[in-house]
Short mmCIF file of C-alpha atoms in Angstrom, two decimals:
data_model
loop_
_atom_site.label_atom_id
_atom_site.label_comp_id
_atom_site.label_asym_id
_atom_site.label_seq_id
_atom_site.Cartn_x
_atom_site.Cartn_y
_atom_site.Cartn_z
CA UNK A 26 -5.60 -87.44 -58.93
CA UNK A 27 -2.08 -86.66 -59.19
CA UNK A 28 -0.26 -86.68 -62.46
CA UNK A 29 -2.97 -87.39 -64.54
CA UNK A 30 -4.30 -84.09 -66.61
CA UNK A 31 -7.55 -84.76 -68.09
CA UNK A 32 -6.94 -81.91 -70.63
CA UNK A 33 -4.11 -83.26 -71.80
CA UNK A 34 -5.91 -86.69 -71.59
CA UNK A 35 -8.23 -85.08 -74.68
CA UNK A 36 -5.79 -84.44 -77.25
CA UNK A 37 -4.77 -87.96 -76.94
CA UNK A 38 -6.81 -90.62 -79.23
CA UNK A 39 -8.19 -93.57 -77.77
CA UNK A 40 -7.30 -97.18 -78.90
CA UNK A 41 -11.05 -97.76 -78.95
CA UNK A 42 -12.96 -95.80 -81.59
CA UNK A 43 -16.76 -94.65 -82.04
CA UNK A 44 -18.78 -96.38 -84.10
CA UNK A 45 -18.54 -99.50 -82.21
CA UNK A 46 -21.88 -101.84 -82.13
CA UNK A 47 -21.98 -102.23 -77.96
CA UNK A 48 -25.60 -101.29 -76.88
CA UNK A 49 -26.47 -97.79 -75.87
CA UNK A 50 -25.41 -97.08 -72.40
CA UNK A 51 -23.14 -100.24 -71.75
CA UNK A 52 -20.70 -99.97 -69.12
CA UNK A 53 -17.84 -101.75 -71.11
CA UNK A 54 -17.03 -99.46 -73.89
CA UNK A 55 -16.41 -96.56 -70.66
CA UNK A 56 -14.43 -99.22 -69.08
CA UNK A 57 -11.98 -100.03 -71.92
CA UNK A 58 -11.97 -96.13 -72.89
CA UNK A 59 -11.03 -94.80 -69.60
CA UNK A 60 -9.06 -97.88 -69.16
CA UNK A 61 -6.61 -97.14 -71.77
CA UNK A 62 -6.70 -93.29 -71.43
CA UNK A 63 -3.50 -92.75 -69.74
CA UNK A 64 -1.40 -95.63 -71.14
CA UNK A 65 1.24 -94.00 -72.37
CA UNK A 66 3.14 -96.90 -74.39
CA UNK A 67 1.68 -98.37 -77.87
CA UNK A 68 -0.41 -101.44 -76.24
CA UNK A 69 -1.40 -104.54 -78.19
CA UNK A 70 -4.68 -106.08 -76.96
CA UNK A 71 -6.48 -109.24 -76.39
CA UNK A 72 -9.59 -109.90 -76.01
CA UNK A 73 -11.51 -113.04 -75.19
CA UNK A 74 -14.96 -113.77 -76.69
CA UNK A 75 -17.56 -111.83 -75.08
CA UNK A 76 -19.76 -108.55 -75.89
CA UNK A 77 -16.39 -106.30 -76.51
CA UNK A 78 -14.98 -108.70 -78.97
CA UNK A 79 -18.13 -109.12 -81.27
CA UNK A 80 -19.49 -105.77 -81.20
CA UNK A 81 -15.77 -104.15 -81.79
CA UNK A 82 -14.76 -106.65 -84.04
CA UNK A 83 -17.87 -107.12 -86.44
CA UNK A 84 -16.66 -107.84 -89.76
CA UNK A 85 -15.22 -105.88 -91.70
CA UNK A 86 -14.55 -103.13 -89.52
CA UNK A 87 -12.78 -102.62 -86.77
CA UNK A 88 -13.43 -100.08 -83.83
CA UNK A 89 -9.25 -100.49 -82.40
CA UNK A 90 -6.70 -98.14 -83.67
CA UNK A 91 -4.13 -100.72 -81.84
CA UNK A 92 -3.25 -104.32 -82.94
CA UNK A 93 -6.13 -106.65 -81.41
CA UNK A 94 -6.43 -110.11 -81.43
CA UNK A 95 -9.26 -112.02 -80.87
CA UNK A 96 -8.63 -115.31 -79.07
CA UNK A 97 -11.23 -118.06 -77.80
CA UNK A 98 -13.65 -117.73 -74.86
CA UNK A 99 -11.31 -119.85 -72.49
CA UNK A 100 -7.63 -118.75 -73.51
CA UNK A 101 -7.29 -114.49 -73.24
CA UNK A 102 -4.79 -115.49 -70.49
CA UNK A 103 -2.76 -118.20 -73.00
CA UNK A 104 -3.30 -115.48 -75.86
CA UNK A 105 -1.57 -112.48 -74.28
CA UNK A 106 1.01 -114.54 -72.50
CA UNK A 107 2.03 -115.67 -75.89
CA UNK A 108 2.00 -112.53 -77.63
CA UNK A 109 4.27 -111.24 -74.69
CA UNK A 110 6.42 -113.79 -74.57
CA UNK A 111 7.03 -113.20 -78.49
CA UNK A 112 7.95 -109.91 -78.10
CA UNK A 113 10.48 -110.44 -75.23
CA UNK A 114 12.28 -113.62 -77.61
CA UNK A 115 11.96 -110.53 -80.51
CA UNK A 116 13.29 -107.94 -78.36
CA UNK A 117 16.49 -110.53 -76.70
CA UNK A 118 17.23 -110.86 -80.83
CA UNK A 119 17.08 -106.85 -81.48
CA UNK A 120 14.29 -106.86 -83.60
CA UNK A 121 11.53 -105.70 -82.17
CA UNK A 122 13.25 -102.07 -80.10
CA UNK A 123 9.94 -100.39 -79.26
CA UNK A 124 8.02 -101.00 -75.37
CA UNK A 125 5.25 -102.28 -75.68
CA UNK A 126 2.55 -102.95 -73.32
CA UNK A 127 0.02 -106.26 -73.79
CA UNK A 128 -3.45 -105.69 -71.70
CA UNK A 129 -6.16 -108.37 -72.30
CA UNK A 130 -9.96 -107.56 -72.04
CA UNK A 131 -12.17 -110.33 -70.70
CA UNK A 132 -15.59 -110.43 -69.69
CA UNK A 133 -17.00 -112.19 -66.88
CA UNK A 134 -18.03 -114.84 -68.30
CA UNK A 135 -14.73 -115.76 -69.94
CA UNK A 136 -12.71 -114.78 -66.83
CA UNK A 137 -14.69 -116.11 -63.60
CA UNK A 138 -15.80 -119.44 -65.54
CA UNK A 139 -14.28 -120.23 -68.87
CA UNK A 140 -10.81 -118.37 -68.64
CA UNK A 141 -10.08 -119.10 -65.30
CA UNK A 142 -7.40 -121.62 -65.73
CA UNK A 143 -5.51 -120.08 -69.01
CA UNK A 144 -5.66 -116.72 -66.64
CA UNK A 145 -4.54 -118.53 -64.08
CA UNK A 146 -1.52 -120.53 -66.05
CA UNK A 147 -0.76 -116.90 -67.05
CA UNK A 148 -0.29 -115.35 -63.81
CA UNK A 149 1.65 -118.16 -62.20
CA UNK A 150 4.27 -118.05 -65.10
CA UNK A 151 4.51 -114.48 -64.56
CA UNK A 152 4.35 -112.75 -67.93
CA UNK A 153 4.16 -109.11 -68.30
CA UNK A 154 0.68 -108.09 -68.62
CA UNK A 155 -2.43 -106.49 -67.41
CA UNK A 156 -5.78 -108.68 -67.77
CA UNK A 157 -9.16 -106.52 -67.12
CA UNK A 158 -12.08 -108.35 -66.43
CA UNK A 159 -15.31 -106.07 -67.19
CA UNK A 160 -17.68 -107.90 -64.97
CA UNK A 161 -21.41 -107.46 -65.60
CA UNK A 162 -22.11 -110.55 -63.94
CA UNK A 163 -23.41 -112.62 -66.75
CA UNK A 164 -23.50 -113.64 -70.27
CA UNK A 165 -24.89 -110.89 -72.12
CA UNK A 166 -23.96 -111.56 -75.59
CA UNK A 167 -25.94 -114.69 -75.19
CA UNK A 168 -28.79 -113.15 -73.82
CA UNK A 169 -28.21 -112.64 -69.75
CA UNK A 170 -27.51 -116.29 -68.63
CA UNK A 171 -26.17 -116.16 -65.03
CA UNK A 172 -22.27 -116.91 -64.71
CA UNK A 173 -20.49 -117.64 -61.40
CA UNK A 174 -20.37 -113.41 -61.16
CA UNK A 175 -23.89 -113.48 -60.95
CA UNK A 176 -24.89 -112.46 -57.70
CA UNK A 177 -27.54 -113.94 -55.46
CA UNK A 178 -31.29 -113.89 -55.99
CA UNK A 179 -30.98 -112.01 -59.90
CA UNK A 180 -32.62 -112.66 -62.29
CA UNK A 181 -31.03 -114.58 -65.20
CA UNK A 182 -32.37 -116.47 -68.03
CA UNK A 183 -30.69 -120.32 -66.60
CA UNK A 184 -32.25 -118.80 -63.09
CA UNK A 185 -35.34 -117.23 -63.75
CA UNK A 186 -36.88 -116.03 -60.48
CA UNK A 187 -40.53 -117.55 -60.51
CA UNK A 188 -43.05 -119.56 -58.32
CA UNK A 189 -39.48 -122.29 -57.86
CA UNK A 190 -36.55 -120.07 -57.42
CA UNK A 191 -36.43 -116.65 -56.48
CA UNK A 192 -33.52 -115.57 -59.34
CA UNK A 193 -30.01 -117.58 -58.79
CA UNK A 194 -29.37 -119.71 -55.62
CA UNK A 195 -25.59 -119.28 -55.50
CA UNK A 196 -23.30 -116.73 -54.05
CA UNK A 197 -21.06 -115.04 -56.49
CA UNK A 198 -17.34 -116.07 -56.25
CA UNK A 199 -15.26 -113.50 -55.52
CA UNK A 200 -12.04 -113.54 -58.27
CA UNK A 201 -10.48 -110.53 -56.88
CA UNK A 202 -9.14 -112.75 -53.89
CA UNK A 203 -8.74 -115.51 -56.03
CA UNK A 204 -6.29 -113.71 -58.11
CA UNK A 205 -4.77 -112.18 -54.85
CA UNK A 206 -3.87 -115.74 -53.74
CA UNK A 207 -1.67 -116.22 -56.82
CA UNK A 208 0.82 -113.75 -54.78
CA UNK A 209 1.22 -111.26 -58.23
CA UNK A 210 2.48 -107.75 -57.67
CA UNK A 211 -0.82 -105.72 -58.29
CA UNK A 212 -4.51 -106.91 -58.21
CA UNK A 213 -7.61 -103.60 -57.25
CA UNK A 214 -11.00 -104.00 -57.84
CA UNK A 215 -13.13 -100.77 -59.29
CA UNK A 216 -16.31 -99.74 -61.16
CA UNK A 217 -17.52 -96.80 -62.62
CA UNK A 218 -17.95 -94.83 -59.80
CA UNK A 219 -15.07 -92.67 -60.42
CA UNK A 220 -13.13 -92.78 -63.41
CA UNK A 221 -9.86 -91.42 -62.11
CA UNK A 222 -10.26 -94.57 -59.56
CA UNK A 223 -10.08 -96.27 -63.03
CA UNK A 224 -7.73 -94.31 -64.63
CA UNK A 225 -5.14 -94.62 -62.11
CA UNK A 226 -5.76 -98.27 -61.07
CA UNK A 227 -4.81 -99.40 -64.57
CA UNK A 228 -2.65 -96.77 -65.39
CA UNK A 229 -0.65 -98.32 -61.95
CA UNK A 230 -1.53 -101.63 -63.21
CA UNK A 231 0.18 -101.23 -66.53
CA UNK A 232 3.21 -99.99 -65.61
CA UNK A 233 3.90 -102.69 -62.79
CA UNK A 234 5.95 -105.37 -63.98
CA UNK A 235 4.78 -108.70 -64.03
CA UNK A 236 1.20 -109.97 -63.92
CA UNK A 237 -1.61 -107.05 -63.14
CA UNK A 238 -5.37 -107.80 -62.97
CA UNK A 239 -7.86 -105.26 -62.85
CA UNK A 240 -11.56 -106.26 -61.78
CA UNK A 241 -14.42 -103.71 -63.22
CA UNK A 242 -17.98 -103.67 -62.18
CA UNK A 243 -19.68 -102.47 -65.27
CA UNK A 244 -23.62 -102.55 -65.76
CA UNK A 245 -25.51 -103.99 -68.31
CA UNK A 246 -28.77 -101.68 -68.94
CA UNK A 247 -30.47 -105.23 -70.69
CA UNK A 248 -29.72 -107.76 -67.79
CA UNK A 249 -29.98 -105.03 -64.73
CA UNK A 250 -32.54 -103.98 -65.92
CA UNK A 251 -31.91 -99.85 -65.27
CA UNK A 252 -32.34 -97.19 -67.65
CA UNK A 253 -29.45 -96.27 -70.16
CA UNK A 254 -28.57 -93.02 -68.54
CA UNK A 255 -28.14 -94.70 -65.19
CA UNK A 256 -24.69 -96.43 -65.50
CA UNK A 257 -22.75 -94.26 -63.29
CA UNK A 258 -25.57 -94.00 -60.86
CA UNK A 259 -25.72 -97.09 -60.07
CA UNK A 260 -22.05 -97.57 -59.96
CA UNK A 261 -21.97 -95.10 -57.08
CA UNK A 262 -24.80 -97.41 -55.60
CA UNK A 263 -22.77 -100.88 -55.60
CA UNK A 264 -19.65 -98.97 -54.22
CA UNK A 265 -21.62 -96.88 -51.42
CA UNK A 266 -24.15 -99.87 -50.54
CA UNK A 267 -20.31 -102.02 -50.10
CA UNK A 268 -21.75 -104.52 -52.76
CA UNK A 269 -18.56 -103.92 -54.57
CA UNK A 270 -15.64 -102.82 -52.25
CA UNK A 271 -12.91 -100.61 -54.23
CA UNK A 272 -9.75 -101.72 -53.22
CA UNK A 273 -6.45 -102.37 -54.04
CA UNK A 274 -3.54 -105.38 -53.21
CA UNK A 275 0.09 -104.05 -53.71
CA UNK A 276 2.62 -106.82 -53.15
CA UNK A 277 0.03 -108.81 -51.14
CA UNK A 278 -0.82 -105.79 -48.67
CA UNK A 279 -4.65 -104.62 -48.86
CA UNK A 280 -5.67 -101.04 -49.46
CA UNK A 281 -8.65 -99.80 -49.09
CA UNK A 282 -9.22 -97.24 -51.64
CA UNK A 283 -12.98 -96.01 -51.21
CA UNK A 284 -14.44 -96.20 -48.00
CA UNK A 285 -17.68 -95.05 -48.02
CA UNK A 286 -18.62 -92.43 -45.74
CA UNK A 287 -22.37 -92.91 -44.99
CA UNK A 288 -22.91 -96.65 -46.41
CA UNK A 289 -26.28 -97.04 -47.87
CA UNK A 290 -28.36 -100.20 -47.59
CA UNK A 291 -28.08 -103.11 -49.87
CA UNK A 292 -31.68 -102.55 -50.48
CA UNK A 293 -31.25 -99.33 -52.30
CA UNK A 294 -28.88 -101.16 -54.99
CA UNK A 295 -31.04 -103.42 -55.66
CA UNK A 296 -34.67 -101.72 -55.63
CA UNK A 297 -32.92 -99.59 -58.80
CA UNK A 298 -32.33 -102.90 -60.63
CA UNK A 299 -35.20 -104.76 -62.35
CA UNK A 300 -33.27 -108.30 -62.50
CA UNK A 301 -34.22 -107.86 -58.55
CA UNK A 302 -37.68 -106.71 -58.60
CA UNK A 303 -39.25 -110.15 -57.90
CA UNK A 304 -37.57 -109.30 -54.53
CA UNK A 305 -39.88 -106.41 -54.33
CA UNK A 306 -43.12 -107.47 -56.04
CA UNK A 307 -46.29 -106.29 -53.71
CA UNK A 308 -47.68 -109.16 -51.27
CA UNK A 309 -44.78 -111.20 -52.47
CA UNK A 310 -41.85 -109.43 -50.63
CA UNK A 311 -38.24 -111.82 -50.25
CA UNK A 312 -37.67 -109.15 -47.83
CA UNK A 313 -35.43 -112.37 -45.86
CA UNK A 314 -33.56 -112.51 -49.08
CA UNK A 315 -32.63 -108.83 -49.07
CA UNK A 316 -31.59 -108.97 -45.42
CA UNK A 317 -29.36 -112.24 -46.27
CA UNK A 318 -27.77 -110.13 -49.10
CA UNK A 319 -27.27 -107.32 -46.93
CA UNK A 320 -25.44 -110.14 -44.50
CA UNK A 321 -23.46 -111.56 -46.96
CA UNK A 322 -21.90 -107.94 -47.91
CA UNK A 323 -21.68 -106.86 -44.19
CA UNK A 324 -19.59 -110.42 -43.40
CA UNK A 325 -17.38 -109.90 -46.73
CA UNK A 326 -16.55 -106.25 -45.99
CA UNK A 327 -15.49 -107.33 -42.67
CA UNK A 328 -13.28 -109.56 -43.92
CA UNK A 329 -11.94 -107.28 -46.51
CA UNK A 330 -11.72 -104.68 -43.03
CA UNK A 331 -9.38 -107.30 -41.58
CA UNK A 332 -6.74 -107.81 -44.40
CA UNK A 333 -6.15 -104.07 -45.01
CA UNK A 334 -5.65 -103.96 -41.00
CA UNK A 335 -3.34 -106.87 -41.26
CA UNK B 7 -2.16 -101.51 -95.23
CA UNK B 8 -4.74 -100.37 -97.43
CA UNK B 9 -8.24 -100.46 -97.96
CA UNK B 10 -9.19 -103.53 -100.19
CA UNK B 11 -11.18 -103.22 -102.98
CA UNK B 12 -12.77 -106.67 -103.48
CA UNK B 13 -13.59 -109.67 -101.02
CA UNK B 14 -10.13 -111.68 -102.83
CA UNK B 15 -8.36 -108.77 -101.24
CA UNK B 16 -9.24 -109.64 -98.09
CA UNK B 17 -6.74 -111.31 -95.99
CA UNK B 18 -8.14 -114.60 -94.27
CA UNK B 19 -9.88 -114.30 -90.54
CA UNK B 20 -8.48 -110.26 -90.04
CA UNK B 21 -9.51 -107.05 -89.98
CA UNK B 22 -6.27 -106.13 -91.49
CA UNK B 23 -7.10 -101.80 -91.42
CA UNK B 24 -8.10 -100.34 -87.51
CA UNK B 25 -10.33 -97.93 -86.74
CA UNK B 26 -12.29 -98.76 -89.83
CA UNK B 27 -15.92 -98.61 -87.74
CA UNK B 28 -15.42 -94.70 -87.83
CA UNK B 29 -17.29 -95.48 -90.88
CA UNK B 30 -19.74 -96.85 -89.04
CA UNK B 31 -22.90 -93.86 -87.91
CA UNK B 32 -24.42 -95.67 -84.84
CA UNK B 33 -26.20 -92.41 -84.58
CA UNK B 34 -29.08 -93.89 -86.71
CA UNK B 35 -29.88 -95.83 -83.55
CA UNK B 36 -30.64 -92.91 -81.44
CA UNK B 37 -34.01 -92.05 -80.24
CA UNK B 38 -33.36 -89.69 -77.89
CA UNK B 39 -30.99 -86.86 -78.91
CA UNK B 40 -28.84 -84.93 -75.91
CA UNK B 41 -28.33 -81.10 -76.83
CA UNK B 42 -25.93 -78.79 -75.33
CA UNK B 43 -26.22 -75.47 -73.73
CA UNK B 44 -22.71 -73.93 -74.34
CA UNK B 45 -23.60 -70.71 -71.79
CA UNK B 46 -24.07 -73.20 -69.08
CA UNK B 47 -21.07 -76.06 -69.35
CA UNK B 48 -18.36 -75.82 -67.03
CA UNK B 49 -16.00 -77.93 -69.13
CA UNK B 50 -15.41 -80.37 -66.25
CA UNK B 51 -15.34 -83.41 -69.02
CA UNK B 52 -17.47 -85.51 -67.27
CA UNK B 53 -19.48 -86.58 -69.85
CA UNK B 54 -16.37 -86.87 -72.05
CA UNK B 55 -14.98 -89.42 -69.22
CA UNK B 56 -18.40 -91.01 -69.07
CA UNK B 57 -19.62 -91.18 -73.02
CA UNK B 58 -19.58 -94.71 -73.92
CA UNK B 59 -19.01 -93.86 -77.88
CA UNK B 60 -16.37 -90.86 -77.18
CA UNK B 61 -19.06 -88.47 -78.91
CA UNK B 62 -17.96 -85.75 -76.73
CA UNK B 63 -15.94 -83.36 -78.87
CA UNK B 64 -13.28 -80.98 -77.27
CA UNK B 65 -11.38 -78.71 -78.76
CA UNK B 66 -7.73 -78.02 -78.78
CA UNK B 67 -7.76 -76.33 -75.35
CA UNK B 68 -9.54 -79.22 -74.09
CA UNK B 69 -12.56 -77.83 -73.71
CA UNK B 70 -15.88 -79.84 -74.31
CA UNK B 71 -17.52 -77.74 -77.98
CA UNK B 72 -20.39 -80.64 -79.03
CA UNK B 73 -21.59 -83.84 -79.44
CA UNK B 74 -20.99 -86.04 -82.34
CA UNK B 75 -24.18 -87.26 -83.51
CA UNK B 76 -22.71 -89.13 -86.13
CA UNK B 77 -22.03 -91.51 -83.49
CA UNK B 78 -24.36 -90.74 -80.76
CA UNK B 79 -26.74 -93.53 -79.35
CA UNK B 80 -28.63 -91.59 -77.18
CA UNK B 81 -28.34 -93.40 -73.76
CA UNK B 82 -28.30 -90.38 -72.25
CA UNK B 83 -25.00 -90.99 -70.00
CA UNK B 84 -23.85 -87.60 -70.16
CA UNK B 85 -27.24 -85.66 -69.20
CA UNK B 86 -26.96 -87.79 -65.92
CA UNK B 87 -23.95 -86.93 -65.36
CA UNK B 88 -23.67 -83.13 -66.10
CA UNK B 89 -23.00 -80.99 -62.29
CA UNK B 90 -24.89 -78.18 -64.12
CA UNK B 91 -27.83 -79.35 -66.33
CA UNK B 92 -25.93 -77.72 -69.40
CA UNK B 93 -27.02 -81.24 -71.52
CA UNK B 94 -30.84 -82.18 -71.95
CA UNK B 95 -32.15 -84.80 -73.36
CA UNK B 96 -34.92 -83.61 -76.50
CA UNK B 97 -36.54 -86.48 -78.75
CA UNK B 98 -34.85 -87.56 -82.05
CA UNK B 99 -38.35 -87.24 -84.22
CA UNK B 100 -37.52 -83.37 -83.69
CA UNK B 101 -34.67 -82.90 -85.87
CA UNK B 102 -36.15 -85.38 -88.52
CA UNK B 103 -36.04 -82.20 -91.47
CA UNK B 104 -32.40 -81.48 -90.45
CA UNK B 105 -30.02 -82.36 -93.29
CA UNK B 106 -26.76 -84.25 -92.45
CA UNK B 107 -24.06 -86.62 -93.68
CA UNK B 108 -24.19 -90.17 -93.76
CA UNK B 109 -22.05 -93.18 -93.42
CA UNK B 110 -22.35 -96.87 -94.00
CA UNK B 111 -25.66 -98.24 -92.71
CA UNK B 112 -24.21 -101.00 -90.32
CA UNK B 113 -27.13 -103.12 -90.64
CA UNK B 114 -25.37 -103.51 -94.44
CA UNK B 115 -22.48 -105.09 -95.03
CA UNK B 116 -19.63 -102.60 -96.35
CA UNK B 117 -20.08 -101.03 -100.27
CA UNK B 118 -16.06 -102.45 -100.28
CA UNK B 119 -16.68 -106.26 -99.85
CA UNK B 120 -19.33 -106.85 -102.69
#
């Protein structure tokens, strides 16, 4: 990727530190770290309630070297709006001289469902900011209940799969494109397929003024149900299987920015996951719900085919 | 602003000193410990991208040179995603005689807010 140096990237220090309390082999701690890697101005962040905030945050000690404030499950949006809007007023007077940059950190659970309309105030009133959503498609600090990120058929404690339902019954919304319809300058959707995709997408994200928002697949080893080691892997998996597109919106206009060259099945995503294996259980095959899966993703990549055509 | 020495000292509903969980040695979770062959790593700093606790240490040059296992968990992230095998995975009950330096058990709360 051009104009990023990863050697130069290590001498810098991270705004998030070790000794944070996420679980072993969590996909959000990568997210935020790579995230933040080559923001080049002092950032002050937000962060709604979710597994970043309490396992960063857990009193007394702190795992940010950069101011953080913790705000309430719904308002990250309100929060960093305000603190924004306090430093332009500070900056108009001449007191505060120095750039800053505000990025807010919410999960999905506090961006898809409980956030969505202080995010949404936010990014209609057009404050200077960057709001990353690390979506792992449920409430993990909780203990995995299914939010609306929660795709269909998992597993989730409020839709256990079973002799009723087979795992959740709903589609997952899809917040990318409802962010895209608020018309801001830069929306892209990622995971942690490749993190110079990362680096770069927020890196472009931070530096365009006005509104940004950043969507990150990230997986949670406890409600996927993979192995520790695995994040990455199965990263690669949602992106090449077209589960999770990797695109970008500049200005409205649609960019594709991974196209995967030999597309696996939706199948192989989710046969690596264990919230899916009642999908797979011997004698009691959902083998329909797979192939309904597999047409939901081939109809929304269409879609998403169409707008970076038009 | 610095370190406070009793709980009075403590401002209301802050953390008022960052990067204070550096204190913090989440290594005493692992249970699986990832070892380094130096001969064999390319440097590409793919685990160092990857590493959810930043435990991959690089020297000046920018070279990867260890693994913190102060702060290590153990998930085994950067043996999965090493091009060249040059990180394997060994079990934690191997090392138990080796001596090293400890920090603030985090299932305690700090020796500072008594």
């Amino acid at each position: 990727m051009a104009g990023i140096d990863l050697k130069e990237l290590t001498k810098k220090q991270n705004p998030l530190t070790e000794g944070h309390r996420m679980c072993p082999g969590c996909g959000a701690p990568t997210a935020v770290r790579q995230a933040l890697m080559a923001v080049e101005d002092p950032v002050v962040v937000v962060g709604a309630t979710g597994c970043l905030e309490v396992s960063t945050t857990v009193y007394p000690y702190s795992a940010w070297r950069v101011p953080f404030m913790h705000v309430a499950f719904e308002n990250a949006g309100a929060g960093i709006s305000g603190v924004e809007a306090a430093h332009r007023v500070l900056s108009r007077k001449g007191v505060a001289r120095e750039k800053i940059k505000f990025v807010a950190f919410g999960g999905d659970g506090g961006t898809y469902d409980i956030g969505l309309q202080s995010l949404s105030g936010a990014l209609e009133r057009g404050h200077d900011f960057t709001y990353i959503c690390y979506n792992n498609q449920g409430y993990m600090n909780t203990g995995a209940q299914r939010s609306s990120a929660t795709p269909i058929s998992a597993n989730a404690t409020t839709s256990p799969a079973g002799s009723v339902i087979p795992g959740k019954l709903q589609r997952a919304k899809n917040l990318t494109e409802i962010v895209t319809a608020h018309d801001i300058p830069y929306v892209a959707q990622t995971t942690l397929h490749d993190p110079m995709d990362l680096i770069a997408k927020v890196k472009r994200a931070v530096e365009t003024p006005g509104p940004a928002f950043v969507n990150v697949l990230v997986p949670c080893p406890l409600f996927w149900k993979i192995d520790s080691a695995d994040q990455m892997k199965v990263c690669k998996l949602a992106a090449e299987s077209r589960f999770w597109p990797v695109y970008e919106v500049t200005e409205g206009k649609h960019v594709l920015s991974y196209k995967p060259k030999n597309p696996v099945p939706l199948e192989d995503f989710l046969r690596v996951q264990g919230r899916y294996s009642h999908l797979f259980k011997k004698g009691r095959e959902r083998m329909d719900l797979v192939a309904q899966g597999q047409a939901d993703v081939d109809r929304e990549w269409e879609r998403l085919l169409k707008k970076c055509a038009g | 602003m610095s370190k406070p020495k009793c709980w009075q000292d403590v401002p209301p509903a802050t953390i008022a000193w960052g990067a204070s969980a550096l204190d913090v040695e989440t290594g005493l979770w692992r249970s699986m410990r990832p070892v380094l062959d130096q001969n064999k790593c390319i440097s590409c700093l793919k685990c160092w991208l990857q590493c959810p606790d930043s435990s991959i240490k690089t020297s000046e040059e920018g070279r990867v040179c260890g693994i913190n296992m102060f702060f290590c968990k153990g998930c085994g992230v950067c043996a999965q995603v090493c091009p060249v095998n040059a990180i394997s995975m060994h079990q934690e009950a191997d090392f138990t005689n080796e001596k090293r330096e400890h920090g603030e058990d985090p299932g305690r709360v700090a020796g500072h807010v008594k």
